[in-house]
XYZ file of C-alpha atoms in Angstrom:
611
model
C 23.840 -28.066 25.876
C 22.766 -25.069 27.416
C 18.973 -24.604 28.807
C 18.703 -20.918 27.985
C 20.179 -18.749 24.913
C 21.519 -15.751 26.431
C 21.898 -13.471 23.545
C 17.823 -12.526 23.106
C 16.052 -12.044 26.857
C 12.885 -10.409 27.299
C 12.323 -7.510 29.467
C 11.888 -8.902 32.824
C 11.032 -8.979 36.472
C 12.533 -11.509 38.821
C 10.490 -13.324 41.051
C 11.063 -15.990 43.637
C 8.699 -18.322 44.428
C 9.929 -20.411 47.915
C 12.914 -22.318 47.260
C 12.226 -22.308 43.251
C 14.891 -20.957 40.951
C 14.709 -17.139 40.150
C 12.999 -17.058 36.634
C 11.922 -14.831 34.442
C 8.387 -13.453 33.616
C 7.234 -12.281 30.461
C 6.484 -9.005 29.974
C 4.409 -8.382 26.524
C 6.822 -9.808 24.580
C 9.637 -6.895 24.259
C 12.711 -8.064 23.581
C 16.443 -6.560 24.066
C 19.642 -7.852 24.333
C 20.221 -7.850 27.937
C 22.944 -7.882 31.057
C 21.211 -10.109 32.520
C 22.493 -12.768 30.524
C 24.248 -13.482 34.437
C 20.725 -14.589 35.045
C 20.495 -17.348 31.910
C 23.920 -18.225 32.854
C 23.048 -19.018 36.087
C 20.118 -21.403 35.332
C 22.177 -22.948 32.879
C 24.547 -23.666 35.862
C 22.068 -24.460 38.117
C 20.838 -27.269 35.390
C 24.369 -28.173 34.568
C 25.234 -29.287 38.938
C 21.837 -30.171 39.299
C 20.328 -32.124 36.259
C 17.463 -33.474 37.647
C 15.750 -30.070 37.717
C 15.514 -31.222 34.210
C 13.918 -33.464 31.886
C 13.514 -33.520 28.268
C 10.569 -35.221 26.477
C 9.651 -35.234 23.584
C 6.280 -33.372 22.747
C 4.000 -31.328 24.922
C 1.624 -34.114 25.009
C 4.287 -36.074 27.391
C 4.788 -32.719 28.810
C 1.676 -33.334 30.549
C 2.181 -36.302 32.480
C 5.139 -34.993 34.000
C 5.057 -34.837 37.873
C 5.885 -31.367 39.273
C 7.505 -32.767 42.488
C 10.229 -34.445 40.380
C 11.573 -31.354 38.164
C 11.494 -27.680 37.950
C 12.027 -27.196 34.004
C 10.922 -29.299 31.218
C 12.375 -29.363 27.441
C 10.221 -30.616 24.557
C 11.750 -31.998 21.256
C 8.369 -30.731 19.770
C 4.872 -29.797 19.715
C 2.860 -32.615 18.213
C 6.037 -34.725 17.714
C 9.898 -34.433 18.100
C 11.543 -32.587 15.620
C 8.484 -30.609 14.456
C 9.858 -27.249 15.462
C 7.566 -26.559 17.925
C 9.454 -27.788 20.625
C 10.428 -25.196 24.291
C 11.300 -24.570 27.498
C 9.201 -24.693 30.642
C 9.335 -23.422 34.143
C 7.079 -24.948 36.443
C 5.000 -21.421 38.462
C 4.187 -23.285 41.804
C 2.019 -19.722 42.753
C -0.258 -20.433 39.857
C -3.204 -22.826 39.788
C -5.528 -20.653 37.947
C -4.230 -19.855 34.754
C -6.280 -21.537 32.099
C -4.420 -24.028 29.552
C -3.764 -22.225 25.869
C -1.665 -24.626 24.519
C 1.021 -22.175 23.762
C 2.359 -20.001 26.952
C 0.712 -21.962 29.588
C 0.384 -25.874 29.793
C -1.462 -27.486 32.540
C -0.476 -30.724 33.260
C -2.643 -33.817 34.558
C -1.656 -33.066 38.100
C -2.624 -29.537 38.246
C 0.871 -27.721 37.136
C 1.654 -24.911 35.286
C 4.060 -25.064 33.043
C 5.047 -21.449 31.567
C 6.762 -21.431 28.380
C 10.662 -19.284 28.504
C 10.963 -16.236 26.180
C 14.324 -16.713 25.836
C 13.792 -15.391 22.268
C 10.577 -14.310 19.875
C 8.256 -17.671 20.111
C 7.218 -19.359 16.727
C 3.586 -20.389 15.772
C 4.768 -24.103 16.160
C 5.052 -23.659 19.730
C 1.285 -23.054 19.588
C 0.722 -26.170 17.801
C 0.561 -24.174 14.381
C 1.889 -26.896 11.617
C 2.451 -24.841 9.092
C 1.864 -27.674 6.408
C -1.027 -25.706 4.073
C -3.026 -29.420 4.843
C -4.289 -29.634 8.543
C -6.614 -26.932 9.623
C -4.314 -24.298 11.558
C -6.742 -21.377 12.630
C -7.222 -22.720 16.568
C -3.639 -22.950 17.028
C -3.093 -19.781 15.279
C -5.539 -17.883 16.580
C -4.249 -18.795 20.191
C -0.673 -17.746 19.418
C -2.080 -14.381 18.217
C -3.959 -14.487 21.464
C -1.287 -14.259 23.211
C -0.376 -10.572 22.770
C 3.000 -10.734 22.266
C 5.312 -11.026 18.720
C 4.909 -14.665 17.097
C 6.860 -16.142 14.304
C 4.673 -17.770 11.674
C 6.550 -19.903 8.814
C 5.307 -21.935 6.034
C 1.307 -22.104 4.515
C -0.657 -21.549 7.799
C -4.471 -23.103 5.876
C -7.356 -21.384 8.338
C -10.622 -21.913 8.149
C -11.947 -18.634 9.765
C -11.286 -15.315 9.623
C -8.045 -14.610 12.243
C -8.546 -12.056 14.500
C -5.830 -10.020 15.592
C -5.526 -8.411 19.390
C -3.700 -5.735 21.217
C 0.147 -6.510 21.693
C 0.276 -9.323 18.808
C 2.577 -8.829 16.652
C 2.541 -11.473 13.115
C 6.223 -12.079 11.533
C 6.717 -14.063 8.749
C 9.494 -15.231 6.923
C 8.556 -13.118 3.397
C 6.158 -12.311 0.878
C 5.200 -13.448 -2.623
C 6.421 -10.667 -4.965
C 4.121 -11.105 -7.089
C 6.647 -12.504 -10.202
C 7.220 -15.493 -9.479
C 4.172 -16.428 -11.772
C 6.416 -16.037 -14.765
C 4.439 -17.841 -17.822
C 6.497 -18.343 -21.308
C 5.225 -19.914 -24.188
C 8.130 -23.095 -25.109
C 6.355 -24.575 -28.313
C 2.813 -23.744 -28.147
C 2.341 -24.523 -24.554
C 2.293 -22.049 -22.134
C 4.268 -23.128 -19.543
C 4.717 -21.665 -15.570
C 8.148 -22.555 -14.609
C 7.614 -21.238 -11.139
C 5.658 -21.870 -8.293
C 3.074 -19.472 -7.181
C 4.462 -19.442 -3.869
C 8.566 -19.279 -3.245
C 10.630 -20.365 -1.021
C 10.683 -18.457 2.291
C 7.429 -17.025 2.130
C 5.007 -17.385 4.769
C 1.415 -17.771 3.836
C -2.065 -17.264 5.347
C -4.652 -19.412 3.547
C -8.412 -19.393 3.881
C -9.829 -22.349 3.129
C -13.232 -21.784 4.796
C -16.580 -20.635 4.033
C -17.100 -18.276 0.825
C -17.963 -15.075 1.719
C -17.304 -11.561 0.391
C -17.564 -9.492 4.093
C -14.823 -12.847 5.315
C -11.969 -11.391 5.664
C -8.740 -13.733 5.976
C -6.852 -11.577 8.688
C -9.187 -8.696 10.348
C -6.913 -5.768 12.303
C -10.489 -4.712 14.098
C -11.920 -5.227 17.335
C -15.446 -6.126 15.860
C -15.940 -8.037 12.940
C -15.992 -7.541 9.249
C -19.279 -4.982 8.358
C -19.485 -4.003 12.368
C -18.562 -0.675 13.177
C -17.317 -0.641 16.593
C -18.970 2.089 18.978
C -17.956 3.779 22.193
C -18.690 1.271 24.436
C -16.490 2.467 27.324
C -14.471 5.482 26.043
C -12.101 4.695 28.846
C -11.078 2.154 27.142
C -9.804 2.576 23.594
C -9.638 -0.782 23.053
C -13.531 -1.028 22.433
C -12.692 1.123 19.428
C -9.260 0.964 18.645
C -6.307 -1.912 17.968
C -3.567 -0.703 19.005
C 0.228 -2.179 19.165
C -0.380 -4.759 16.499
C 1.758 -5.576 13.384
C 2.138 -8.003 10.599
C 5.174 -8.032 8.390
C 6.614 -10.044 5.602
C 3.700 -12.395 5.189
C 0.697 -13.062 1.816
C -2.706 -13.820 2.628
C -4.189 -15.806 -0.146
C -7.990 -16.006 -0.227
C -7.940 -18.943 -2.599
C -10.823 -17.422 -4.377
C -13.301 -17.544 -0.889
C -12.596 -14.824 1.178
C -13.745 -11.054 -0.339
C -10.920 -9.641 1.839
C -7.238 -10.583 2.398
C -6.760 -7.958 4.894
C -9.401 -5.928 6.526
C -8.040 -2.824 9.008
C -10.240 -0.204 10.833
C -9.076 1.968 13.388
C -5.596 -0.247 13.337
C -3.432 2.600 12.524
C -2.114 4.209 15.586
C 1.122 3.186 16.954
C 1.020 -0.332 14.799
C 3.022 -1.899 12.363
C 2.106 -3.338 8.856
C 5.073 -4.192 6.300
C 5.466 -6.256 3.620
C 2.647 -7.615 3.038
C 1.017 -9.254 -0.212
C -2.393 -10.030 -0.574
C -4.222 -12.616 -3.750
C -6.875 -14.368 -4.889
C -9.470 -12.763 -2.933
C -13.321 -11.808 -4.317
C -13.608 -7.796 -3.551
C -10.278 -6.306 -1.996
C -7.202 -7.649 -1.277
C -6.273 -4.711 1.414
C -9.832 -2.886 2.467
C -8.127 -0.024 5.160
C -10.835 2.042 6.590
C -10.984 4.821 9.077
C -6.525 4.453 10.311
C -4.762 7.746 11.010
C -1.224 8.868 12.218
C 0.823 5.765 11.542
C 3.210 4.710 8.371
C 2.006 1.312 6.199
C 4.758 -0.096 3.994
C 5.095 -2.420 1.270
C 1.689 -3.413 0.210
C 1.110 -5.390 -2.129
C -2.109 -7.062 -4.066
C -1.544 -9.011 -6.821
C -4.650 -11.569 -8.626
C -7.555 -10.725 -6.497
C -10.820 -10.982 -8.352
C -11.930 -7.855 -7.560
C -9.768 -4.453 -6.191
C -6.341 -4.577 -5.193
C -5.911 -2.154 -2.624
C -8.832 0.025 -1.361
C -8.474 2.811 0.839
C -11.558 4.695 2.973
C -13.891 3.177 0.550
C -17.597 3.365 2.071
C -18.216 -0.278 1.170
C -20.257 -0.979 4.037
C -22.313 2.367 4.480
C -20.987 3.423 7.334
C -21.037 6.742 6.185
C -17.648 8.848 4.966
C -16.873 10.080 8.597
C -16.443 6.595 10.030
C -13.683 5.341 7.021
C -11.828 8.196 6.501
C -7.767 7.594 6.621
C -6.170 10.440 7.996
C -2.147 11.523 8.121
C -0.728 8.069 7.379
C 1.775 7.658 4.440
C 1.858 4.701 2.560
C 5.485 3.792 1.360
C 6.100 1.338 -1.814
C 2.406 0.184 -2.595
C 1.986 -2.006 -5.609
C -0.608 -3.703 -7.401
C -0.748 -6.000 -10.230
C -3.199 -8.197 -12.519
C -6.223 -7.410 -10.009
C -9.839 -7.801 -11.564
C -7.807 -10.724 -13.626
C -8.406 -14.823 -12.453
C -5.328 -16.592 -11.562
C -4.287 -16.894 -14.925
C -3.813 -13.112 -15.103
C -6.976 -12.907 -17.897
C -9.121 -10.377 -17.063
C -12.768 -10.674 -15.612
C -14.090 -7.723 -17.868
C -16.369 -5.897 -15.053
C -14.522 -2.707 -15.846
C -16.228 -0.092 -18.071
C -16.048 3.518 -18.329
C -19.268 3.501 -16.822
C -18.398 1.980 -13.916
C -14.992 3.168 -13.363
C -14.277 2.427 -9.612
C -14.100 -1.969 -9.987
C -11.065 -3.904 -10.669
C -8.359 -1.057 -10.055
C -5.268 -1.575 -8.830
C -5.148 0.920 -6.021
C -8.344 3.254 -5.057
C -8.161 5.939 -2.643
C -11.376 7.255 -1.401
C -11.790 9.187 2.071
C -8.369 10.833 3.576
C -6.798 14.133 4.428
C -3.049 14.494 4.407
C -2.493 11.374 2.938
C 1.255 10.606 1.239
C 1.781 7.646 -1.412
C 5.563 7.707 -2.104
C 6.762 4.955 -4.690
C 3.211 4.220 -6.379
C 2.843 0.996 -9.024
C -0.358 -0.007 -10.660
C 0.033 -2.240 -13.574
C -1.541 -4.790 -15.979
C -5.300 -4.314 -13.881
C -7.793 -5.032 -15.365
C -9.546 -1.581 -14.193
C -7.767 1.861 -13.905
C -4.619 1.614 -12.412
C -5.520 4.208 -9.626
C -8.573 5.502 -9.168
C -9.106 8.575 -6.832
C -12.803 9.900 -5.844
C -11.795 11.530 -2.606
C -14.239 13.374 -0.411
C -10.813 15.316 1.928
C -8.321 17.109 1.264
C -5.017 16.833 0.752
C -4.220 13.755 -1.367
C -0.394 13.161 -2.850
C 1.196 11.143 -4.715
C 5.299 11.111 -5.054
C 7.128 9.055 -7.457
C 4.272 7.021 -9.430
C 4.724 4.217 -11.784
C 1.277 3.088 -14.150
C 1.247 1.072 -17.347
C -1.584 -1.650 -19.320
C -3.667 -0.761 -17.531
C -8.093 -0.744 -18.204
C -6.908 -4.839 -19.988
C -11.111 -5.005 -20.137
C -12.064 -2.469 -22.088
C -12.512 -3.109 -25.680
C -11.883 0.649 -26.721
C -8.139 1.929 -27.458
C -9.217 5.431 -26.153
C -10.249 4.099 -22.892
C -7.122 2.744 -21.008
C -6.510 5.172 -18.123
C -3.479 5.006 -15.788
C -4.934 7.559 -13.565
C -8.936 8.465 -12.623
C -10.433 11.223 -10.554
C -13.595 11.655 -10.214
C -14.832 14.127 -8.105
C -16.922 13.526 -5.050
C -17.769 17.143 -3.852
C -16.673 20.283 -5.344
C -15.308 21.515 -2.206
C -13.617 18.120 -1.085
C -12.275 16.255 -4.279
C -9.801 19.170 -4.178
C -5.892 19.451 -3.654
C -4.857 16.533 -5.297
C -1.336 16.436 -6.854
C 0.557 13.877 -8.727
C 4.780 14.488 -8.903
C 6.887 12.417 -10.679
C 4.931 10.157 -12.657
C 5.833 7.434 -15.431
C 3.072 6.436 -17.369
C 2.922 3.679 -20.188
C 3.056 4.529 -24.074
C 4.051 1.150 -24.686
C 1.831 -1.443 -26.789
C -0.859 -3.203 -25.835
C -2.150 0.090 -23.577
C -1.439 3.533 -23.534
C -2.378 4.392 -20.680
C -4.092 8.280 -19.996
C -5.420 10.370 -17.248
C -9.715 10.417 -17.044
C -10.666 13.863 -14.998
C -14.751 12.920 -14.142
C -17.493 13.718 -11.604
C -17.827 16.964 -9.521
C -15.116 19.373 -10.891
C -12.447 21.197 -7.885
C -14.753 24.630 -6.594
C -12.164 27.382 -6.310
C -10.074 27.600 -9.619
C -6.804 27.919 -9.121
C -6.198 27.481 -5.650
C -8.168 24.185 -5.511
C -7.169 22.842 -9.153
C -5.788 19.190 -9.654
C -1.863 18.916 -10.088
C 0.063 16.948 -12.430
C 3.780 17.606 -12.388
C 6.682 15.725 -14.575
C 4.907 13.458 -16.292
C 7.231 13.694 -19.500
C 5.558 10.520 -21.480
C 1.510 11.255 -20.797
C -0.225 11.173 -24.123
C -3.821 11.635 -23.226
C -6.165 13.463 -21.034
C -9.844 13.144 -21.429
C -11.316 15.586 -18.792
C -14.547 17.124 -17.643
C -13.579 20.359 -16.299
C -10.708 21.821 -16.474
C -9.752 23.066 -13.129
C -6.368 20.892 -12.920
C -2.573 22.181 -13.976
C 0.007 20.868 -16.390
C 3.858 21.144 -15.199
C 6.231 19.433 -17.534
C 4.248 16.979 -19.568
C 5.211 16.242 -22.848
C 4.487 17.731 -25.893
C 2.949 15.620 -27.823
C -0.336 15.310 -25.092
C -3.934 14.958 -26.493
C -6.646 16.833 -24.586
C -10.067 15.740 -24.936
C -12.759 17.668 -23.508
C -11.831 20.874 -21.191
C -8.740 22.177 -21.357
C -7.342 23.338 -17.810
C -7.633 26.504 -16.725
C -5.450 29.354 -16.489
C -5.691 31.548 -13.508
C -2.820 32.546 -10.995
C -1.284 30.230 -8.539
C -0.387 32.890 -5.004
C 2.470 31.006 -2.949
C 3.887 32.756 -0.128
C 2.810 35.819 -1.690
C 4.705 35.431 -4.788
C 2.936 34.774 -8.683
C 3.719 31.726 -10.029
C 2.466 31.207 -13.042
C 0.727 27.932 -14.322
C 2.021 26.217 -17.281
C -1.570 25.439 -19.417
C -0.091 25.232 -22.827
C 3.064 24.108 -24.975
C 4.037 23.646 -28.902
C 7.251 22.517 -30.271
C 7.517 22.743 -34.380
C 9.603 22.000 -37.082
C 9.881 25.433 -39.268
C 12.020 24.850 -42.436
C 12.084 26.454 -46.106
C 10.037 29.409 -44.870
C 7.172 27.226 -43.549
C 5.868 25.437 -40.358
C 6.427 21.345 -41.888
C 5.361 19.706 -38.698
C 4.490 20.352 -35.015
C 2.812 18.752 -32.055
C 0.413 20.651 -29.652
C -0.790 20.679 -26.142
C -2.589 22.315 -23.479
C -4.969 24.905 -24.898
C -2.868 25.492 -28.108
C -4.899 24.327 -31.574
C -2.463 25.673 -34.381
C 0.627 27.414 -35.489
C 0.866 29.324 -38.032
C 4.714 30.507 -40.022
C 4.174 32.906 -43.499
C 7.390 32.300 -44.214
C 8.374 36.208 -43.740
C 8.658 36.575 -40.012
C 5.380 36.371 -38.732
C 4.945 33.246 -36.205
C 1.147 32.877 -35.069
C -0.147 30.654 -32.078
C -3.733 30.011 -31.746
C -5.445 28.854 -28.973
C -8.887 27.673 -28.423
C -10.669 28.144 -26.295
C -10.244 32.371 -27.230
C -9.023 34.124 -24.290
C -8.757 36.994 -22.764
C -5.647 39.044 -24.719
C -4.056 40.234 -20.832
C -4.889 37.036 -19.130
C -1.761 35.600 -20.653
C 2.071 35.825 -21.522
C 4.321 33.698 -23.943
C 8.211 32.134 -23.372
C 10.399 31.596 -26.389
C 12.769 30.024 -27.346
C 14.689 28.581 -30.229
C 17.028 26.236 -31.075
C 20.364 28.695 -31.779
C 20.762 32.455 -31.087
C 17.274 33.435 -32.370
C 14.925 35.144 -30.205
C 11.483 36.280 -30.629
C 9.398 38.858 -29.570
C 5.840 39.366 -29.208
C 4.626 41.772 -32.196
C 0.756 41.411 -31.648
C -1.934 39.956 -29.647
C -5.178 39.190 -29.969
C -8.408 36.187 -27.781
C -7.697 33.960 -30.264
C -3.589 34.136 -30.346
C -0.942 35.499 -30.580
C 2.111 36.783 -33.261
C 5.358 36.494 -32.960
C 8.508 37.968 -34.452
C 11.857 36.068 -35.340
C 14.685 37.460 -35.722
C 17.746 35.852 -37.099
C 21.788 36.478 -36.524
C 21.021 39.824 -38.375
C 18.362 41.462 -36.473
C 17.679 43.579 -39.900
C 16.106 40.309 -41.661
C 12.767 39.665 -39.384
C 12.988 35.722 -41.349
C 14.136 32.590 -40.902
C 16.570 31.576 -43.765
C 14.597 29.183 -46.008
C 17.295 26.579 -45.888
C 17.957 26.692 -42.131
C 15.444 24.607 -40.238
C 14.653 25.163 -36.715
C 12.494 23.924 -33.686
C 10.497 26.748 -31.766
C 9.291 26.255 -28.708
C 6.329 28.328 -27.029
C 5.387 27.899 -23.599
C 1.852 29.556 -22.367
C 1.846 30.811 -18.943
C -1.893 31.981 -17.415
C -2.652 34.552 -14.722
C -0.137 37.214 -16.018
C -1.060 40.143 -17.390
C 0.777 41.399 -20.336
C-alpha cells in the first residue's frame, strides 16, 4: 500500500528539516500533475525499508497520543472514526511549535507535535471533521476547512447553524446540484404523489438550520457581514474590501425556510469562481449579488425560495446605487423556477401589478455592460424577469419565459418580461435577442414597459428582437423597437416610436409596424395587426389602404410589400393617417385581385425614412 498517490501533487517547495525526510509544503492549495512524482516515490520507499516511520491509527483523536520520537508519518482510518472518510496523512514539522491546532491541516498532539496534513490530492471537508450527515451541527468544522484557504471537497447535506463565511484562497467543490426537477408531483388516483426526493443523489447540500433571519445569509462571499458595507480600511490591502480567489461550484444551499439569503456576494467578483450552483427555500433571495465586476458567474440557479430568485445590484440595504452596482460580468445559463411559491410550488400571492419587483424569478437592477446568455424564468409567482436598471448597457441573449405572474388573478396581467424605468437617462440601452415566450395555457405571458421612459428616442430606445410568439405588450412610452415579433401582437398603451436608428453611419430603419391579411372574393376576410397599424382596408377594385394610429407624419415613413405569388404593389397615395396601395396582378392592365384567387399581403412599416 503506498503512503502517497503520485498522480495529483501540489505545487511545492522542499524543505529539510535535520535528519527528517524531505516533504512537501503546501502552497495555497494549487494542484498539477507533477515530475516530482520521484519525490512521492521516494517516501513511499523510504516507508516501504523503513516501516516504523509509520503508523496507522485509526482516527485523529488517537492521532494525538502518538509520540513524535517514535514515527515520522501517521495514517488515520478516519476523522471521528475509521471508515468515516475523513481519514489522512501526516508529517510530523519538528521546526514548528507554534502553529495553532485547526483540526484540519494542523493537529497538535498531547506532547507538543505538529502534525501537518499531505496534499497529496484536493482535501475533503471530512478531513476537517465535516460529517456530512444533514443531523450533527457541521458549521465549526466547515467553517475551519473553508478557513483554510485552499480548495475543499464538501459531499453530502453539510446542516450549519450560522451563516459560513468564505475567505481568500477557499475554494467550495461539491459533488452537484439539485436541478430543480426532481420535485416531479403526479396525481395517481386522487393523491398527489412526489415520487422523488427533493434532494438526488450526488448532490451536495448546504443547510441552515439556525436562527431565522432575513439579512442571514447561508453562505456570504463578503469580507463583512450581511447589511455591512465594507470601507477602505487600509487601501493597501484589498482584502478589507474585496474577496478575491474564492469559488463554489456544483453545490445547493437550502435555507429551509430560515435564512432570507442562500447566497449573498459583494465585491466577490474579480478573479473568482462561482458555477453551478442552486439555491431554495430561502425568505427574500436565493442569490442577492451586489456591487461584482469583471468576472464570469455560471449556472445559477434558484428554485422555491419564498421570496426572489435571483437578484442582481438590488439596493436592498440602502447602500446607495454606487455601492451595488455589477459591472462587466456575464452571467451564463441562469435559471429560476417556482420562486415567490412555498415548497409545494403554490404561490404566496405578494405579487401585484402594483408592486411589480417581489417574487420574480430573476431581477436585474444596477449594472453596466452586463451579458445574460441562456436566460429561463418560469412558473414564478412574480414576473419572470424584472429589469429597473439605473446603467447602461443591459443584454440579454437567448431567453426562455413562460407561466409566469401564477398570483395575479387577472388574465391580462401575466408578464414574462418587466422594465420599469429608473432614470430617463440610465434605464436606457436595454436589448432582448432571441427570446421564447409562453402562449401556452394557464399564462400567456407579455412584456410590461413602466416607470421613467428611455430620454433620447431612438438612440436610447428599448430593443426586442426575434421574439416570433409575443402576444402582448402593455407599455407606457413608447421609446422601445420591434424586430421580428409576430403578427398577431397586442399593443396596449403607446405604441413605439419611429425615428431613425444611425449605425456606423449607415440608416437602418426600425421595424414599428406589421399586418398580414387574408384578401379573397374582392375583399379583406380576415387579418391580424401590430405595431402602430389599426386597420386595413381592400374595395375590392385595387385600392389596398393601411391605417395607422397614432396619424403620422406622411414623409416620416416608407412601406415593404409583398405578396404571396408574383403580385407586387406599389404605393399610389399617402396621407398622416395611412397609406394606399396598388395591386397589380399577372396582367399589370387589371389593377385587381381576381375575386376567386385569395391571397395573403404582407405590409411591413419602416420609420425614419423619408419617402
Amino acid at each position: 500500500m503506498s503512503f502517497f498517490d503520485s498522480s495529483r501533487l501540489p505545487v511545492t517547495q522542499i524543505v529539510s528539516a535535520g535528519d527528517q525526510v524531505p516533504i512537501f509544503v503546501q502552497d495555497q492549495g494549487v494542484y498539477m500533475s507533477s515530475s516530482l512524482s520521484t519525490i512521492a516515490d521516494y517516501i513511499n520507499s523510504l516507508i516501504t525499508t523503513n516501516p516504523d516511520l509509520l503508523r496507522y491509527v485509526a482516527d485523529v483523536y488517537s492521532l494525538r497520543q502518538v509520540n513524535k520520537d517514535e514515527v515520522q508519518f501517521v495514517s488515520t482510518e478516519g476523522y471521528w472514526a475509521s471508515g468515516d472518510a475523513g481519514g489522512g496523512n501526516y508529517w510530523y514539522d519538528s521546526t514548528d511549535i507554534t502553529t495553532v491546532d485547526d483540526g484540519f491541516l494542523t493537529i497538535v498532539a498531547n506532547d507538543g507535535a505538529r502534525w501537518k496534513l499531505i496534499l497529496d490530492r484536493i482535501p475533503n471537508a471530512r478531513q476537517a471533521g465535516v460529517r456530512g450527515n444533514g443531523v450533527a451541527d457541521d458549521y465549526s468544522y466547515a467553517q475551519n476547512a473553508i478557513n483554510a484557504g485552499i480548495p475543499v471537497r464538501f459531499s453530502g447535506v453539510i446542516r450549519t447553524t450560522q451563516s459560513l463565511q468564505l475567505k481568500p484562497g477557499c475554494k467550495i467543490i461539491g459533488d452537484g446540484n439539485w436541478s430543480g426537477f426532481d420535485i416531479e408531483r403526479f396525481d395517481i388516483g386522487g393523491t398527489l404523489t412526489v415520487v422523488r426526493p427533493f434532494y438526488d443523489v450526488g448532490t451536495t447540500v448546504f443547510l441552515y438550520d439556525g436562527t431565522p433571519g432575513d439579512n442571514v445569509s447561508v453562505i456570504n462571499a463578503s469580507v463583512t457581514a450581511v447589511g455591512t458595507m465594507p470601507t477602505e480600511i487600509d487601501p493597501r490591502n484589498p482584502n478589507y474590501r474585496n474577496l478575491e480567489n474564492v469559488g463554489i461550484t456544483n453545490i445547493t444551499i437550502d435555507g429551509k425556510d430560515k435564512a432570507g439569503i442562500g447566497l449573498y456576494m459583494y465585491r466577490a467578483g474579480v478573479n473568482n469562481n462561482f458555477d453551478g450552483i442552486t439555491a431554495t427555500k430561502t425568505t427574500k433571495h436565493g442569490i442577492l449579488i451586489q456591487m461584482c465586476w469583471n468576472g464570469t458567474i455560471s449556472r445559477l440557479m434558484a428554485v422555491l425560495n419564498r421570496g426572489c430568485g435571483i437578484s442582481i445590484g438590488k439596493d436592498v440595504f440602502s447602500y446607495g446605487s454606487t455601492f451595488v452596482t455589477v459591472d462587466a460580468i456575464t452571467f451564463n445559463e441562469t435559471f429560476a423556477y417556482f420562486n415567490g411559491c412555498d415548497s409545494n410550488r403554490n404561490a404566496l400571492n405578494l405579487w401585484s401589478p402594483s408592486t411589480p419587483d417581489v417574487e420574480y424569478g430573476i431581477g436585474f437592477y444596477t449594472g453596466r455592460a452586463t451579458t445574460f446568455i441562456n436566460t429561463t424564468s418560469t412558473n414564478n409567482s412574480g414576473v419572470g424577469i424584472y429589469l429597473s436598471p439605473d446603467r447602461f448597457p443591459v443584454k440579454f441573449q437567448t431567453t426562455y419565459v413562460e407561466q409566469n405572474c401564477r398570483s395575479s388573478a387577472a388574465a391580462a396581467e401575466y408578464y414574462g418580461i418587466w422594465i420599469e424605468g429608473y432614470t430617463g437617462a440610465a434605464s436606457r440601452h436595454i436589448k432582448f435577442e432571441d427570446v421564447f415566450i409562453s402562449t401556452g395555457l394557464p399564462t400567456v405571458d407579455g412584456i410590461r414597459l413602466s416607470g421613467v421612459e428611455p430620454s433620447r428616442r431612438g438612440e436610447d430606445a428599448v430593443e426586442f428582437k426575434n421574439v416570433p410568439f409575443l402576444l402582448s405588450i402593455k407599455a407606457d412610452w413608447g421609446n422601445y423597437r420591434l424586430i421580428d415579433v409576430d403578427s398577431a401582437l397586442v399593443i396596449t398603451g403607446t405604441a413605439p416610436y419611429m425615428l431613425p436608428q444611425v449605425l456606423n453611419n449607415q440608416l437602418n430603419l426600425c421595424v414599428t409596424g406589421t399586418a398580414k391579411v387574408t384578401v379573397s372574393g374582392g375583399a379583406v376576410t380576415a387579418g391580424v395587426y401590430s405595431g402602430v397599424i389599426s386597420s386595413v382596408t381592400y374595395d375590392g377594385v385595387g385600392l389596398f389602404g393601411v391605417h395607422f394610429t397614432p396619424n403620422l407624419i406622411n414623409t416620416d415613413y416608407t412601406l415593404s410589400l409583398a405578396t404571396s405569388d408574383s403580385r407586387y404593389m406599389y404605393v399610389s397615395s399617402i396621407g398622416v393617417s395611412g397609406a394606399n396601395l396598388k395591386c397589380r396582378g399577372f396582367n399589370p392592365a387589371t389593377p385587381a385581385f381576381d375575386l376567386a384567387d385569395p391571397t395573403l399581403i404582407y405590409v411591413v412599416v419602416h420609420g425614419g425614412y423619408a419617402l
